[in-house]
mmCIF file of C-alpha atoms and ligand atoms in Angstrom:
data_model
loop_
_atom_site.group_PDB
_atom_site.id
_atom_site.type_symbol
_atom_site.label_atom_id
_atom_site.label_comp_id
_atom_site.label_asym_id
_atom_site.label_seq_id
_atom_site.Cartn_x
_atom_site.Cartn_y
_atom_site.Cartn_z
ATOM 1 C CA UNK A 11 -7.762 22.150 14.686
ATOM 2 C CA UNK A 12 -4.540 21.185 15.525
ATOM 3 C CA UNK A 13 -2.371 18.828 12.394
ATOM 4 C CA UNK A 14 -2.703 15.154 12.859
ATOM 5 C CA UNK A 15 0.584 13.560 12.264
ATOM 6 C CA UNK A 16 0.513 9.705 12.715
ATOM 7 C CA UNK A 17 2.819 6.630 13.018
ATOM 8 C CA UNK A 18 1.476 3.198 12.050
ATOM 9 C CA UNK A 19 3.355 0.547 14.033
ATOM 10 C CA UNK A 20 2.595 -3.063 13.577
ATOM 11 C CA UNK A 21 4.030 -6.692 12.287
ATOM 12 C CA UNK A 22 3.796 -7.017 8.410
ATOM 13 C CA UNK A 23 0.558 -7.674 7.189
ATOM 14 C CA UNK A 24 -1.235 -5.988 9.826
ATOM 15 C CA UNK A 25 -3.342 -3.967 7.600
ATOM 16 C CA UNK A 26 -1.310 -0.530 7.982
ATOM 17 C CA UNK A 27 -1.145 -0.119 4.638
ATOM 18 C CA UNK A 28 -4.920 -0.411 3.424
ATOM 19 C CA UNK A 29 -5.873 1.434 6.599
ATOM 20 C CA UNK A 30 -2.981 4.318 5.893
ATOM 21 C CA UNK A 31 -5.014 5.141 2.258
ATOM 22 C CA UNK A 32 -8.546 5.570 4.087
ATOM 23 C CA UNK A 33 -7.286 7.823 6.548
ATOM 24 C CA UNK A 34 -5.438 9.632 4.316
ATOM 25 C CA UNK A 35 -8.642 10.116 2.273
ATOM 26 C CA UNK A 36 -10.813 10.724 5.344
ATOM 27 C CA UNK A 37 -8.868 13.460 7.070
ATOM 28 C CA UNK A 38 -6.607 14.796 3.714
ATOM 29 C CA UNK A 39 -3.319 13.570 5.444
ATOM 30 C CA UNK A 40 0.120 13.263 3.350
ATOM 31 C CA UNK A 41 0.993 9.110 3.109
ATOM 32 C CA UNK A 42 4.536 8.506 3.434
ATOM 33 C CA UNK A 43 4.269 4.604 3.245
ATOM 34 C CA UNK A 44 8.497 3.411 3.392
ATOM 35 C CA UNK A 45 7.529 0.015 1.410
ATOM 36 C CA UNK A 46 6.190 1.647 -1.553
ATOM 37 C CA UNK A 47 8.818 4.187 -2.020
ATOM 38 C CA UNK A 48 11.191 1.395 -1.262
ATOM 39 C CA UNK A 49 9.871 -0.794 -4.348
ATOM 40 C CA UNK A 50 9.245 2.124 -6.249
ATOM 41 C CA UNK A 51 12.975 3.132 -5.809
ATOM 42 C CA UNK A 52 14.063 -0.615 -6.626
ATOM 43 C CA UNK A 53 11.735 -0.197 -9.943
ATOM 44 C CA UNK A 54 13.674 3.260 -11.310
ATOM 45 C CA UNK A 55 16.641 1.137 -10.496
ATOM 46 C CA UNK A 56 17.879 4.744 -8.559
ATOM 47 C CA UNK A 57 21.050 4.744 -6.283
ATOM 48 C CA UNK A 58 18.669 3.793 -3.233
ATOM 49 C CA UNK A 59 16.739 0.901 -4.964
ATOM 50 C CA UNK A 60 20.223 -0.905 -5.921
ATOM 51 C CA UNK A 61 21.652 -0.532 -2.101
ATOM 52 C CA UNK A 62 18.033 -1.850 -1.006
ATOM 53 C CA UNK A 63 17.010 -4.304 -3.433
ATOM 54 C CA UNK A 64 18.859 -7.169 -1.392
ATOM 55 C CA UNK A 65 17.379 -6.622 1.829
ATOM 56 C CA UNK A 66 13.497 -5.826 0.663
ATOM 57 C CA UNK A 67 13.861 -9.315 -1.274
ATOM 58 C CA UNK A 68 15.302 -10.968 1.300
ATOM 59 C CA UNK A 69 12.640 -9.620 4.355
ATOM 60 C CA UNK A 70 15.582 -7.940 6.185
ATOM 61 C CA UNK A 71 14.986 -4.147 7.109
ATOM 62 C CA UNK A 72 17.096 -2.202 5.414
ATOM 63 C CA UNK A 73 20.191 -0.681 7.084
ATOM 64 C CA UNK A 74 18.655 2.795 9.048
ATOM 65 C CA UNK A 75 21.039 5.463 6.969
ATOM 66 C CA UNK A 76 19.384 4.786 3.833
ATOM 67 C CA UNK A 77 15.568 4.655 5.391
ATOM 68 C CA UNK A 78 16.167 7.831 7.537
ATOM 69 C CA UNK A 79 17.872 10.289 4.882
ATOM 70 C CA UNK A 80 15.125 8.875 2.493
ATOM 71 C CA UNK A 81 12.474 10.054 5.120
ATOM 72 C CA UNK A 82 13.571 13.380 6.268
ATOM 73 C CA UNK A 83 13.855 14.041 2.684
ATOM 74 C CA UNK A 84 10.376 13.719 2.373
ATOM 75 C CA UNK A 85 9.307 15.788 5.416
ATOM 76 C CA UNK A 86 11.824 18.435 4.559
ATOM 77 C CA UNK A 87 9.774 18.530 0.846
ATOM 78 C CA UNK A 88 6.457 17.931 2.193
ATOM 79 C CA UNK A 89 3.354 20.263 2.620
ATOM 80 C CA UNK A 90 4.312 21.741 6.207
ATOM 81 C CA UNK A 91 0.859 22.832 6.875
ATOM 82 C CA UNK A 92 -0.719 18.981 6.227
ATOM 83 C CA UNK A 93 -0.868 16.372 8.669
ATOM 84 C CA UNK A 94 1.024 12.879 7.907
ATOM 85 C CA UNK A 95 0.990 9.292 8.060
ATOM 86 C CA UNK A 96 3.924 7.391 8.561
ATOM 87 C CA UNK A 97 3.339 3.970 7.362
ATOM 88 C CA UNK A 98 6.280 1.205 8.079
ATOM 89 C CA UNK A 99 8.700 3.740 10.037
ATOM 90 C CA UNK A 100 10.163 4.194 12.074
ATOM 91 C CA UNK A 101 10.940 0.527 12.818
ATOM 92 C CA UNK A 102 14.214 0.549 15.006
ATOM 93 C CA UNK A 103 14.782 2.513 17.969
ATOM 94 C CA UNK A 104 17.440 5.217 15.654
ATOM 95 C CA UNK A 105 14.670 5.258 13.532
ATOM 96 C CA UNK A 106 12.674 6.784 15.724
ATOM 97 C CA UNK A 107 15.016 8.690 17.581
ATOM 98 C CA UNK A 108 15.875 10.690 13.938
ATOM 99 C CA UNK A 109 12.396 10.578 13.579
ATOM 100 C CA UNK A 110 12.038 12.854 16.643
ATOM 101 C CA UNK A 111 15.356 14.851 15.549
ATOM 102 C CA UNK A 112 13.385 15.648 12.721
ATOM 103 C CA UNK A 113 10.238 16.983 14.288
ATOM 104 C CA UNK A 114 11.847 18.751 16.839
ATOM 105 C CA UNK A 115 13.888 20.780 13.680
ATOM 106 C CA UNK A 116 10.471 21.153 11.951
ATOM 107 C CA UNK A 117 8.754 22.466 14.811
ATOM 108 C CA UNK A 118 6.195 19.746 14.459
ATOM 109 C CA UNK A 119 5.236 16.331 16.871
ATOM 110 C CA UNK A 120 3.211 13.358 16.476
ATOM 111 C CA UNK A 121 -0.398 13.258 17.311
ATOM 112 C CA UNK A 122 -0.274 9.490 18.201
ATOM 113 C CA UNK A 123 1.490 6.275 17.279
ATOM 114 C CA UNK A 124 -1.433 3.570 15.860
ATOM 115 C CA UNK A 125 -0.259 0.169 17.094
ATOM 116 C CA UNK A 126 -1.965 -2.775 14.972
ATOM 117 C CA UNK A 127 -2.562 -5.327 17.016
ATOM 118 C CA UNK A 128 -3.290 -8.544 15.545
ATOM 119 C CA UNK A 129 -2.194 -12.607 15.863
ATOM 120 C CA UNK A 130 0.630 -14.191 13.737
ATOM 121 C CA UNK A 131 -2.047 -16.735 12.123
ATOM 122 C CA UNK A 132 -3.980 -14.027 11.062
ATOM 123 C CA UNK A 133 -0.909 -12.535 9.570
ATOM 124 C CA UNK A 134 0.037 -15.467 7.810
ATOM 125 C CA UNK A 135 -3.278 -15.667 6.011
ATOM 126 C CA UNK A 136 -3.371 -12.220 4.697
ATOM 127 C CA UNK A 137 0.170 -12.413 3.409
ATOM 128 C CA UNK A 138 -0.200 -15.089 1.733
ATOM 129 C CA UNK A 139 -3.224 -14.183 -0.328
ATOM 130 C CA UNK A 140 -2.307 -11.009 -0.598
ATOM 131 C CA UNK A 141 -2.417 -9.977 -4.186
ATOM 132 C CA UNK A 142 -0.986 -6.722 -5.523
ATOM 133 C CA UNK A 143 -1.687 -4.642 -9.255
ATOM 134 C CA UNK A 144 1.563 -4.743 -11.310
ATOM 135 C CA UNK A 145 0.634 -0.733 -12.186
ATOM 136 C CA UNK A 146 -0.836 1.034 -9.145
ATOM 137 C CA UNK A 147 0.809 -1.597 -6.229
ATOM 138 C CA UNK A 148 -3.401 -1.364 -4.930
ATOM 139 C CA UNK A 149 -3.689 -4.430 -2.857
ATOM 140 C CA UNK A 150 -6.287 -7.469 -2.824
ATOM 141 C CA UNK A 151 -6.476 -10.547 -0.855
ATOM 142 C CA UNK A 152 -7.905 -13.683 -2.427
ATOM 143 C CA UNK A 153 -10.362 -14.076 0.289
ATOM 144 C CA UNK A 154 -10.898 -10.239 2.446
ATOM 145 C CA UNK A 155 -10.782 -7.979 -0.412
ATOM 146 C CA UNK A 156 -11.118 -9.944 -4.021
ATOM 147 C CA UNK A 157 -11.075 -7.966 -6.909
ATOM 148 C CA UNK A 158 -14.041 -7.635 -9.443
ATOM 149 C CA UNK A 159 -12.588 -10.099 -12.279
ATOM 150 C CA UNK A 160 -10.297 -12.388 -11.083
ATOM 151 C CA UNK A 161 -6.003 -11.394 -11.434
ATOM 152 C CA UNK A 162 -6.934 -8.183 -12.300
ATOM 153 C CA UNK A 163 -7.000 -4.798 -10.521
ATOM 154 C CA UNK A 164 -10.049 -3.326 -10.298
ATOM 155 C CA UNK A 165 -8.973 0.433 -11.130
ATOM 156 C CA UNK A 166 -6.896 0.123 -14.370
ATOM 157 C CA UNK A 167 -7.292 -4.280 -15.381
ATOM 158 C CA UNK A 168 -3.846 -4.857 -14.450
ATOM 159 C CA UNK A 169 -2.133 -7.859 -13.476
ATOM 160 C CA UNK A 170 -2.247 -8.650 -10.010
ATOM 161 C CA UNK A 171 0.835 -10.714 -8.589
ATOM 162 C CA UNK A 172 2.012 -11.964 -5.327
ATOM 163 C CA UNK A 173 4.791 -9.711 -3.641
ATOM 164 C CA UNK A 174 8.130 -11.031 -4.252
ATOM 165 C CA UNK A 175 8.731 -10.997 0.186
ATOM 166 C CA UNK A 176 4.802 -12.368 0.739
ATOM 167 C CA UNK A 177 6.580 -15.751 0.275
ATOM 168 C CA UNK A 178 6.547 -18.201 3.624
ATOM 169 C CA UNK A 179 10.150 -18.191 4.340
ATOM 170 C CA UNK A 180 10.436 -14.107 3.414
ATOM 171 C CA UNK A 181 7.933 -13.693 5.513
ATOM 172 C CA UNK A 182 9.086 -15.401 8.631
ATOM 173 C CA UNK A 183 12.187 -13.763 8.414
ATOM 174 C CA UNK A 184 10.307 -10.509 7.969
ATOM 175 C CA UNK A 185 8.137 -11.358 11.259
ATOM 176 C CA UNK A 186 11.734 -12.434 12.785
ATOM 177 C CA UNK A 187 13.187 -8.794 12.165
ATOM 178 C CA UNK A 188 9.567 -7.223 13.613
ATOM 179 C CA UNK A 189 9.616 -9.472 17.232
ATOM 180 C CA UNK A 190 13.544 -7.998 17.068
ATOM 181 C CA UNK A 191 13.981 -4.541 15.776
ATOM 182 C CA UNK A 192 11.004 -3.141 15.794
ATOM 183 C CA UNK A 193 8.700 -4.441 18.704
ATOM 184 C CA UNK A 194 10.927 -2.444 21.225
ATOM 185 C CA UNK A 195 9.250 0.676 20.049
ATOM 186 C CA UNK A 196 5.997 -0.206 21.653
ATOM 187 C CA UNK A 197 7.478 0.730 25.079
ATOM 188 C CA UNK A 198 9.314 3.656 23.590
ATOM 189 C CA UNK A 199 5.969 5.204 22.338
ATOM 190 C CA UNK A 200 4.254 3.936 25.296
ATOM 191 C CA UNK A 201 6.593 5.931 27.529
ATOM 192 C CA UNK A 202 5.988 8.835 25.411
ATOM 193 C CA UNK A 203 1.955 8.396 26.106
ATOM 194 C CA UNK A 204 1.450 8.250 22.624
ATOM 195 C CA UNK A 205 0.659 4.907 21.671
ATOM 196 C CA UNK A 206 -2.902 3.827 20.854
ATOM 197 C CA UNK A 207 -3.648 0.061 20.742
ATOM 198 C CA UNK A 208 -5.809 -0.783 17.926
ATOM 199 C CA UNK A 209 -7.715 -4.145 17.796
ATOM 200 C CA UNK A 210 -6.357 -4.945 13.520
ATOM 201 C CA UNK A 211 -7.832 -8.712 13.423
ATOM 202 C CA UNK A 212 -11.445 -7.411 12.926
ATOM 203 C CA UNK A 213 -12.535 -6.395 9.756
ATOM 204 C CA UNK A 214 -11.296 -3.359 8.046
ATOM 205 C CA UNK A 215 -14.375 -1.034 8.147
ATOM 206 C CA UNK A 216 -14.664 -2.259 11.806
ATOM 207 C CA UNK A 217 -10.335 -1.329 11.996
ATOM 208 C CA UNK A 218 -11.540 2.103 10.686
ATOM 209 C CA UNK A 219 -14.321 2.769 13.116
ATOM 210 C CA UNK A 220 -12.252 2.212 16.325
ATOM 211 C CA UNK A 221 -8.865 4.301 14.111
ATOM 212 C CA UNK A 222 -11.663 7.041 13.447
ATOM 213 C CA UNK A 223 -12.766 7.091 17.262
ATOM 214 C CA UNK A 224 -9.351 6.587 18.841
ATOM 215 C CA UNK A 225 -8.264 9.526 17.099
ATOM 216 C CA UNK A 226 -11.465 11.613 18.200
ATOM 217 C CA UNK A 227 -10.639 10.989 21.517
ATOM 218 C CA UNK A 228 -6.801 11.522 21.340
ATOM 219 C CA UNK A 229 -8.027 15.600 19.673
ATOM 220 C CA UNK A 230 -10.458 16.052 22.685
ATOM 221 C CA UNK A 231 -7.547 14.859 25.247
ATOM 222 C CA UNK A 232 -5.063 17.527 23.222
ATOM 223 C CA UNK A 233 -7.545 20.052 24.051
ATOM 224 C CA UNK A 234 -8.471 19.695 27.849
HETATM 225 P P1 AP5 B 27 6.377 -2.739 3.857
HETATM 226 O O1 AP5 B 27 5.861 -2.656 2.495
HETATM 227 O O2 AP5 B 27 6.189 -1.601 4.785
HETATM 228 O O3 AP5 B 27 5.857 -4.108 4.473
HETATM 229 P P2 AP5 B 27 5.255 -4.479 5.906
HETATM 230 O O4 AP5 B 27 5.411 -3.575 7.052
HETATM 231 O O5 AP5 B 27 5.803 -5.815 6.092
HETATM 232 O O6 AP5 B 27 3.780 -4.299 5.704
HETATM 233 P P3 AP5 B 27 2.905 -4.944 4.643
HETATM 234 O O7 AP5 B 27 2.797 -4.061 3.447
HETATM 235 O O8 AP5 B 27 3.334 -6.365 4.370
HETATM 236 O O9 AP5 B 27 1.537 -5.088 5.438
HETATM 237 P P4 AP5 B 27 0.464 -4.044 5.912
HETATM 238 O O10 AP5 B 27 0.449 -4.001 7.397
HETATM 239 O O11 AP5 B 27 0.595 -2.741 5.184
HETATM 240 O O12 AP5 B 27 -0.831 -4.816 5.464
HETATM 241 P P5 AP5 B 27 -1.812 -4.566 4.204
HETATM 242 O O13 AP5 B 27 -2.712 -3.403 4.476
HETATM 243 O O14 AP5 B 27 -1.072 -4.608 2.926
HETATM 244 O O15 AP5 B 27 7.966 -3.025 3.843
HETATM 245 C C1 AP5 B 27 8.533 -3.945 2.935
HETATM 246 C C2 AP5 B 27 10.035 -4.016 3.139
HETATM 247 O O16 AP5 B 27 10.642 -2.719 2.932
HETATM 248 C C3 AP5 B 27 10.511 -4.424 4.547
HETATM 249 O O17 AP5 B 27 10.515 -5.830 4.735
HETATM 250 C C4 AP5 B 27 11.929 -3.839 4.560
HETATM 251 O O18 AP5 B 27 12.815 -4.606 3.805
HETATM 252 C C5 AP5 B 27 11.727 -2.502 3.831
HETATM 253 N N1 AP5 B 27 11.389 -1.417 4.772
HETATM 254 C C6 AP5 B 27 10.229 -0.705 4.793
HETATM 255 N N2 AP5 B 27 10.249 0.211 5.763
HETATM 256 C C7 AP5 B 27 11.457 0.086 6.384
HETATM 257 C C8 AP5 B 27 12.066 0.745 7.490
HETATM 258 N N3 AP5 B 27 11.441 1.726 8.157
HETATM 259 N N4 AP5 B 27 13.302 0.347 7.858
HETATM 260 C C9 AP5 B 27 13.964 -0.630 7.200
HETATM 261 N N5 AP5 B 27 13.424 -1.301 6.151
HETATM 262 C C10 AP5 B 27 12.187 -0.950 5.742
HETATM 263 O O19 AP5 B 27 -2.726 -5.886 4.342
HETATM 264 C C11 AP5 B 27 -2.195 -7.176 4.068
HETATM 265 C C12 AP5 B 27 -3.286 -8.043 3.391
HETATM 266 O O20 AP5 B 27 -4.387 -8.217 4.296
HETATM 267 C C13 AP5 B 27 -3.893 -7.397 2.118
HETATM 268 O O21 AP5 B 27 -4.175 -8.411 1.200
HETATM 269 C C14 AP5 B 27 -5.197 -6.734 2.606
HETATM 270 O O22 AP5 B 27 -6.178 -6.695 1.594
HETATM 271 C C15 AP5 B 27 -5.605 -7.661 3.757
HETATM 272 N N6 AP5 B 27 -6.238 -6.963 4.872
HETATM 273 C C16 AP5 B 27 -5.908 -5.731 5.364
HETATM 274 N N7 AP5 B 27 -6.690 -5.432 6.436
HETATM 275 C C17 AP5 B 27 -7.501 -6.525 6.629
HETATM 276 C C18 AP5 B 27 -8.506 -6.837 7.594
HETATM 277 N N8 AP5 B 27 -8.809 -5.988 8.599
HETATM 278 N N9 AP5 B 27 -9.121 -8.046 7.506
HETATM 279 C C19 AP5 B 27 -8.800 -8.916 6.517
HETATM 280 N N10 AP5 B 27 -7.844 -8.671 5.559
HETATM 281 C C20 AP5 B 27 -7.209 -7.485 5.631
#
């Protein structure tokens, strides 16, 4: 069976994230999610985290040098024989032309690019109750996906907070720097015949299904 290596393209909020973990539990891919090793880099206070705090705050992408060494790094270390998901990158057009770079020096392609296609209200309203665990950064939402006990995450009884950038203004500048920077790549991938359009303002089990039969269908094209 040939390796499925995905890209998860889609304005903030779109569900990427909580769909990224159940596929990478359904098919055993590697999750390379840019946010979380962004705030996880912020957190250690590393070299990276101090030249991206700024921007992650302030819901501006951070500049494409930083993002794209901090990638390849991570394909170059990688498992080269599992498939991958790349949640939140590429998201400018030398993003994704490194991105390509990359595979091409690997020996390795995508399998599809996952667009998340949803409305801005519905963004709105899952940003703004999002709630995340102070530990494990697992995600809730007030009124989608509440957590057993209220504030607290249901796999270790941690705090759950808002993210610092799920605030309005943060996140219309965030949705500003999406309809800019990174919309563009829908015709890029598009061009490429890779992009599959999913419908992301239905539930998430109903998100999965049509993920879990888009990506049927993309294997049984690969092999005709
Ligand atoms: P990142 O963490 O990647 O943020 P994002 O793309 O804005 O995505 P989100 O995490 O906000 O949303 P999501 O689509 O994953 O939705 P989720 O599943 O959580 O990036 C943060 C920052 O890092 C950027 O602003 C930038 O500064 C920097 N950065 C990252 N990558 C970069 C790059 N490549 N280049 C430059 N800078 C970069 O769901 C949201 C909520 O909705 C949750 O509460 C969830 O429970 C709920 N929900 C999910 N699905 C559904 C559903 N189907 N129905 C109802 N509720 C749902």
């Amino acid at each position: 069976m040939p390796q499925l290596n995905l890209v998860l393209l889609g304005p903030p909020g779109a569900g990427k994230g909580t769909q990224a973990l159940r596929l990478s539990d359904d098919f055993g891919l590697q999750y390379i999610g840019t946010g979380d090793m962004l705030r996880e880099a912020v957190s250690n206070g590393s070299e990276l985290g101090k030249s991206a705090r700024e921007y992650i705050q302030g819901g501006k992408l951070v500049p494409d040098e930083l993002i794209c060494k901090m990638i390849i790094e991570r394909l170059e270390e990688g498992d080269p024989d599992a498939g991958f998901i790349l949640d939140g990158f590429p998201r400018t057009q030398p993003q994704a032309e490194a991105l390509n770079r990359e595979l091409e020096h690997l020996g390795r392609s995508l399998t599809a690019t996952l667009l998340f296609d949803v409305d801005e209200a519905e963004v709105l309203t899952r940003l703004s109750g999002r709630r995340v665990c102070v530990k494990s950064g697992h995600n809730y939402h007030v009124k989608y996906n509440k957590p057993k006990h209220e504030g607290r995450c249901d796999l270790d009884g941690s705090r759950l907070v808002q993210r610092e950038d799920d605030q309005e203004d943060k996140v219309r500048t965030r949705l500003e720097e999406y309809r800019e920077k990174t919309e563009p790549l829908i015709g890029y991938y598009e061009e490429k015949g890779l992009l599959r359009k999913i419908d992301a303002g239905r539930s998430a089990d109903e998100v999965r299904d049509q993920i879990r039969a888009t990506l049927a269908m993309a294997r049984l094209e690969e092999q005709v």
